[in-house]
Tab-separated table of C-alpha atoms in Angstrom:
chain	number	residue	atom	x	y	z
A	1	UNK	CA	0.000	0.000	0.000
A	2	UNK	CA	1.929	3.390	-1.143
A	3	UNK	CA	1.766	6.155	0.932
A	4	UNK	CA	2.996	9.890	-0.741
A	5	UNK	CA	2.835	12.586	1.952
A	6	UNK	CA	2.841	16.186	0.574
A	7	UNK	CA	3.591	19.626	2.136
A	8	UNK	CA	3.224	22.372	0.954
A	9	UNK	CA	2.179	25.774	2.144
A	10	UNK	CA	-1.593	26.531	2.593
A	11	UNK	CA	-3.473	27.953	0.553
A	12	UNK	CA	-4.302	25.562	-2.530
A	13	UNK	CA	-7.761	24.840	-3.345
A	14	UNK	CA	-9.647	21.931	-3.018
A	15	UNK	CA	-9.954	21.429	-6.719
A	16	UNK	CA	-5.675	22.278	-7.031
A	17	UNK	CA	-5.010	19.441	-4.249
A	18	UNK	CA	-7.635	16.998	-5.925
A	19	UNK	CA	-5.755	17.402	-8.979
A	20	UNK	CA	-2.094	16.891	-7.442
A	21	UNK	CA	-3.580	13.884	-6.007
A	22	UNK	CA	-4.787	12.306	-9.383
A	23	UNK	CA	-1.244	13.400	-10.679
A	24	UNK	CA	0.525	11.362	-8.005
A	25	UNK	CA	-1.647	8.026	-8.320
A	26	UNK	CA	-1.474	8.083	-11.586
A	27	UNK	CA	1.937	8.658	-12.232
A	28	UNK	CA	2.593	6.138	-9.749
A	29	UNK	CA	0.236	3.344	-11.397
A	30	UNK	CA	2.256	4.398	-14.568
A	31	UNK	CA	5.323	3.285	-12.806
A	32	UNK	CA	4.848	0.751	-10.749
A	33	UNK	CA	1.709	-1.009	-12.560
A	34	UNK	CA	-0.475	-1.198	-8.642
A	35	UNK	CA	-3.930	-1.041	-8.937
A	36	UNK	CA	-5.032	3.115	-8.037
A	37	UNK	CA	-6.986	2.287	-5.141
A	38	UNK	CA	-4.367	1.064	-2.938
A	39	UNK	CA	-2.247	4.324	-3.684
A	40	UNK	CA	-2.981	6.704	-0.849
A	41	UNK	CA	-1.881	10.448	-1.163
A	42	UNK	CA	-2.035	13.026	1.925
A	43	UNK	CA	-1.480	16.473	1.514
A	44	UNK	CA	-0.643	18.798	4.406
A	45	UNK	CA	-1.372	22.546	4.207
A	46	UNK	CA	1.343	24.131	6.332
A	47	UNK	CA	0.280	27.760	7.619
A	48	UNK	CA	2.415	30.319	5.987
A	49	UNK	CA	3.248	31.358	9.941
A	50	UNK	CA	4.524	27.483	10.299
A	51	UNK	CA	6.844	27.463	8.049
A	52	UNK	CA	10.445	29.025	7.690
A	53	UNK	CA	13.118	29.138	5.529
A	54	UNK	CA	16.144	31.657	6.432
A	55	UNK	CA	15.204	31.472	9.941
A	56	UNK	CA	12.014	33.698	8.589
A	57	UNK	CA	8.383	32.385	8.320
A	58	UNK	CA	6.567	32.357	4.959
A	59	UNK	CA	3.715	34.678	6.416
A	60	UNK	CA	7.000	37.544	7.087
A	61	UNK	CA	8.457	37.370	3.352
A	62	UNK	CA	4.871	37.723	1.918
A	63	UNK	CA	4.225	40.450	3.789
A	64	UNK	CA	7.330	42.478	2.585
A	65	UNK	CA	6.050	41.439	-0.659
């Protein structure tokens, strides 16, 4: 049973994560030749305030702009 995590700042919609979720199974099922309902994909919406890269959150460098 494959399991693909995802993270990725918030703020995709639900239509944009259904999508990246159809992507991933099916690449997989391209690949590896599983059947697509044992391929499980989560994706985690980080808040912008959770996240830091530079020792700065996400939420700070957008609001510089």
């Amino acid at each position: 049973m494959p399991f693909i995590n995802v993270k990725q700042l918030a703020g995709r919609t639900a239509e944009q994560r259904a999508e990246i979720a159809r992507e991933l199974t099916e690449t997989y099922v391209r690949i590896t030749g599983v059947s697509p309902e044992v391929v499980n994909v989560v994706i985690e919406e980080i808040p912008l305030e959770n996240w830091m890269a530079g020792g700065e959150t996400y939420a700070a460098k957008r609001a510089r702009g």
